[in-house]
Tab-separated table of N, CA and C in Angstrom:
chain	number	residue	atom	x	y	z
A	1	UNK	N	52.511	192.861	28.091
A	1	UNK	CA	53.211	191.733	28.473
A	1	UNK	C	54.770	191.223	28.200
A	2	UNK	N	55.157	191.809	26.817
A	2	UNK	CA	56.370	191.661	26.423
A	2	UNK	C	57.263	192.508	27.233
A	3	UNK	N	56.858	193.658	27.422
A	3	UNK	CA	57.416	194.514	28.424
A	3	UNK	C	57.871	193.977	29.637
A	4	UNK	N	56.755	193.261	30.572
A	4	UNK	CA	57.239	192.714	31.782
A	4	UNK	C	58.347	191.429	31.533
A	5	UNK	N	57.927	190.612	30.370
A	5	UNK	CA	59.063	189.603	30.232
A	5	UNK	C	60.454	189.989	29.927
A	6	UNK	N	60.328	190.988	29.304
A	6	UNK	CA	61.576	191.724	28.835
A	6	UNK	C	62.771	192.059	30.082
A	7	UNK	N	61.573	192.991	31.033
A	7	UNK	CA	62.012	193.528	32.550
A	7	UNK	C	62.546	192.112	33.231
A	8	UNK	N	61.620	190.933	33.334
A	8	UNK	CA	62.308	189.982	34.397
A	8	UNK	C	63.141	189.253	33.697
A	9	UNK	N	63.623	189.274	32.516
A	9	UNK	CA	64.722	188.729	32.102
A	9	UNK	C	65.755	189.412	32.292
A	10	UNK	N	66.036	190.728	32.068
A	10	UNK	CA	66.855	191.554	32.039
A	10	UNK	C	67.642	191.541	33.653
A	11	UNK	N	66.475	191.674	35.021
A	11	UNK	CA	66.773	191.948	35.928
A	11	UNK	C	67.271	191.000	36.850
A	12	UNK	N	66.134	189.891	36.788
A	12	UNK	CA	66.410	188.551	37.597
A	12	UNK	C	66.498	188.828	39.248
A	13	UNK	N	65.799	190.094	39.756
A	13	UNK	CA	66.462	190.470	41.197
A	13	UNK	C	65.300	190.368	42.142
A	14	UNK	N	64.068	189.441	41.591
A	14	UNK	CA	63.186	189.134	42.837
A	14	UNK	C	62.285	190.184	43.267
A	15	UNK	N	62.412	191.310	42.431
A	15	UNK	CA	61.749	192.769	42.837
A	15	UNK	C	60.068	192.336	42.215
A	16	UNK	N	59.174	193.191	42.872
A	16	UNK	CA	57.752	192.964	42.620
A	16	UNK	C	57.399	193.871	41.160
A	17	UNK	N	56.951	193.456	40.619
A	17	UNK	CA	56.426	194.105	39.176
A	17	UNK	C	54.926	194.620	39.386
A	18	UNK	N	54.697	196.035	39.487
A	18	UNK	CA	53.520	196.807	39.971
A	18	UNK	C	52.794	196.973	38.284
A	19	UNK	N	51.366	196.422	38.228
A	19	UNK	CA	50.867	196.271	37.041
A	19	UNK	C	49.358	197.285	37.309
A	20	UNK	N	49.513	198.555	36.663
A	20	UNK	CA	47.631	199.296	37.129
A	20	UNK	C	47.175	199.229	35.758
A	21	UNK	N	45.777	198.466	36.120
A	21	UNK	CA	44.823	198.464	35.084
A	21	UNK	C	43.911	199.595	35.337
A	22	UNK	N	43.321	200.647	34.385
A	22	UNK	CA	42.126	201.080	34.432
A	22	UNK	C	41.063	200.520	34.268
A	23	UNK	N	39.897	200.498	35.105
A	23	UNK	CA	38.484	199.680	34.901
A	23	UNK	C	37.654	200.411	34.898
A	24	UNK	N	36.884	200.460	33.792
A	24	UNK	CA	35.679	201.335	33.781
A	24	UNK	C	34.814	200.762	34.090
A	25	UNK	N	33.955	202.086	35.108
A	25	UNK	CA	32.707	201.940	36.062
A	25	UNK	C	31.498	202.357	35.106
A	26	UNK	N	31.031	201.770	34.168
A	26	UNK	CA	29.636	202.195	33.379
A	26	UNK	C	28.655	202.751	34.444
A	27	UNK	N	27.986	203.964	34.141
A	27	UNK	CA	26.759	204.458	35.005
A	27	UNK	C	25.747	203.201	35.256
A	28	UNK	N	25.509	202.479	34.067
A	28	UNK	CA	24.470	201.228	34.177
A	28	UNK	C	25.274	200.002	33.963
A	29	UNK	N	24.873	199.021	35.084
A	29	UNK	CA	25.295	198.173	35.162
A	29	UNK	C	25.585	197.308	34.056
A	30	UNK	N	24.747	196.844	33.171
A	30	UNK	CA	24.462	196.094	32.290
A	30	UNK	C	25.424	196.591	31.052
A	31	UNK	N	26.116	197.952	31.226
A	31	UNK	CA	27.031	198.478	30.053
A	31	UNK	C	28.395	197.594	30.392
A	32	UNK	N	28.555	197.033	31.815
A	32	UNK	CA	29.829	196.245	32.101
A	32	UNK	C	30.237	195.399	31.121
A	33	UNK	N	29.051	194.896	30.599
A	33	UNK	CA	29.347	193.563	29.521
A	33	UNK	C	30.138	194.406	28.426
A	34	UNK	N	29.823	195.433	28.008
A	34	UNK	CA	30.698	195.942	26.756
A	34	UNK	C	32.024	196.662	27.022
A	35	UNK	N	32.384	197.154	28.422
A	35	UNK	CA	33.611	197.441	28.944
A	35	UNK	C	34.301	196.557	29.842
A	36	UNK	N	35.446	196.607	29.792
A	36	UNK	CA	36.469	196.132	30.819
A	36	UNK	C	36.645	194.500	30.280
A	37	UNK	N	36.384	194.362	29.070
A	37	UNK	CA	36.591	192.757	28.788
A	37	UNK	C	38.228	192.620	28.702
A	38	UNK	N	38.752	193.790	28.044
A	38	UNK	CA	40.377	193.686	27.585
A	38	UNK	C	40.978	193.719	29.120
A	39	UNK	N	40.889	194.590	30.084
A	39	UNK	CA	41.433	194.460	31.440
A	39	UNK	C	41.001	193.209	32.093
A	40	UNK	N	39.916	192.358	31.817
A	40	UNK	CA	39.671	191.136	32.712
A	40	UNK	C	40.489	190.305	32.302
A	41	UNK	N	40.871	190.314	30.440
A	41	UNK	CA	41.672	189.447	29.674
A	41	UNK	C	43.021	189.477	30.295
A	42	UNK	N	43.524	190.759	30.429
A	42	UNK	CA	44.546	191.194	30.852
A	42	UNK	C	45.231	190.765	32.173
A	43	UNK	N	44.133	190.812	33.117
A	43	UNK	CA	44.521	190.194	34.595
A	43	UNK	C	44.828	188.758	34.553
A	44	UNK	N	43.733	187.791	33.973
A	44	UNK	CA	43.846	186.589	33.808
A	44	UNK	C	45.050	186.105	33.329
A	45	UNK	N	45.413	186.758	32.348
A	45	UNK	CA	46.988	186.398	31.498
A	45	UNK	C	48.033	186.836	32.697
A	46	UNK	N	48.041	187.600	33.556
A	46	UNK	CA	49.068	188.368	34.178
A	46	UNK	C	48.929	187.128	35.583
A	47	UNK	N	47.890	186.714	36.141
A	47	UNK	CA	48.007	185.893	37.182
A	47	UNK	C	48.117	184.316	36.663
A	48	UNK	N	47.851	184.162	35.365
A	48	UNK	CA	48.239	182.941	34.686
A	48	UNK	C	49.820	182.879	34.654
A	49	UNK	N	50.177	183.711	33.997
A	49	UNK	CA	51.937	183.857	34.099
A	49	UNK	C	52.687	183.824	34.924
A	50	UNK	N	51.999	184.720	36.372
A	50	UNK	CA	52.824	184.666	37.279
A	50	UNK	C	52.730	183.404	38.210
A	51	UNK	N	51.748	182.769	38.097
A	51	UNK	CA	51.971	181.266	38.245
A	51	UNK	C	53.015	180.421	37.658
A	52	UNK	N	52.914	180.437	36.446
A	52	UNK	CA	53.702	179.512	35.639
A	52	UNK	C	55.223	179.774	35.664
A	53	UNK	N	55.643	181.293	35.585
A	53	UNK	CA	56.639	181.946	35.387
A	53	UNK	C	57.642	181.709	36.975
A	54	UNK	N	56.716	182.150	38.221
A	54	UNK	CA	57.094	182.344	39.335
A	54	UNK	C	57.303	183.532	39.620
A	55	UNK	N	57.102	184.770	38.783
A	55	UNK	CA	57.664	185.980	39.104
A	55	UNK	C	56.375	186.654	39.888
A	56	UNK	N	56.921	187.541	40.445
A	56	UNK	CA	55.975	188.059	41.693
A	56	UNK	C	55.082	189.488	40.887
A	57	UNK	N	54.061	189.664	40.919
A	57	UNK	CA	53.168	190.684	40.368
A	57	UNK	C	52.215	191.375	41.260
A	58	UNK	N	51.964	192.653	41.578
A	58	UNK	CA	50.717	193.355	41.981
A	58	UNK	C	49.963	194.078	40.983
A	59	UNK	N	48.987	193.483	41.068
A	59	UNK	CA	47.814	193.949	39.998
A	59	UNK	C	47.122	194.936	40.647
A	60	UNK	N	46.948	196.138	40.083
A	60	UNK	CA	46.170	197.095	40.860
A	60	UNK	C	44.928	197.832	39.810
A	61	UNK	N	43.812	197.345	40.378
A	61	UNK	CA	42.613	197.938	39.388
A	61	UNK	C	42.179	199.487	39.869
A	62	UNK	N	42.248	200.274	38.987
A	62	UNK	CA	41.754	201.852	39.167
A	62	UNK	C	40.416	202.074	38.724
A	63	UNK	N	39.437	202.148	39.487
A	63	UNK	CA	38.082	202.561	38.926
A	63	UNK	C	38.005	203.818	37.987
A	64	UNK	N	37.450	203.839	37.049
A	64	UNK	CA	37.378	205.290	36.510
A	64	UNK	C	35.872	205.137	36.001
A	65	UNK	N	35.222	206.057	36.826
A	65	UNK	CA	33.442	206.306	36.396
A	65	UNK	C	33.259	206.900	35.733
A	66	UNK	N	32.602	206.219	34.503
A	66	UNK	CA	32.075	206.873	33.072
A	66	UNK	C	30.565	207.481	33.242
A	67	UNK	N	30.324	208.617	33.343
A	67	UNK	CA	29.054	209.284	33.684
A	67	UNK	C	28.708	210.036	32.202
A	68	UNK	N	27.325	210.336	31.897
A	68	UNK	CA	26.827	211.247	31.183
A	68	UNK	C	26.730	212.440	31.397
């Protein structure tokens, strides 16, 4: 988040910032309660900041399948 803020303040060029978030896809659905909480919180924070500050962001979720 600090890096995005610093980049936005430095450039002021109106360009999109692309944020790639890995999303763990566990073998069993109920394991999802244990995983992905940080990614969800980051996504909510990025979306909230985008609306508040007016900077454009592209958030990409990349699924990473966990298998046994």
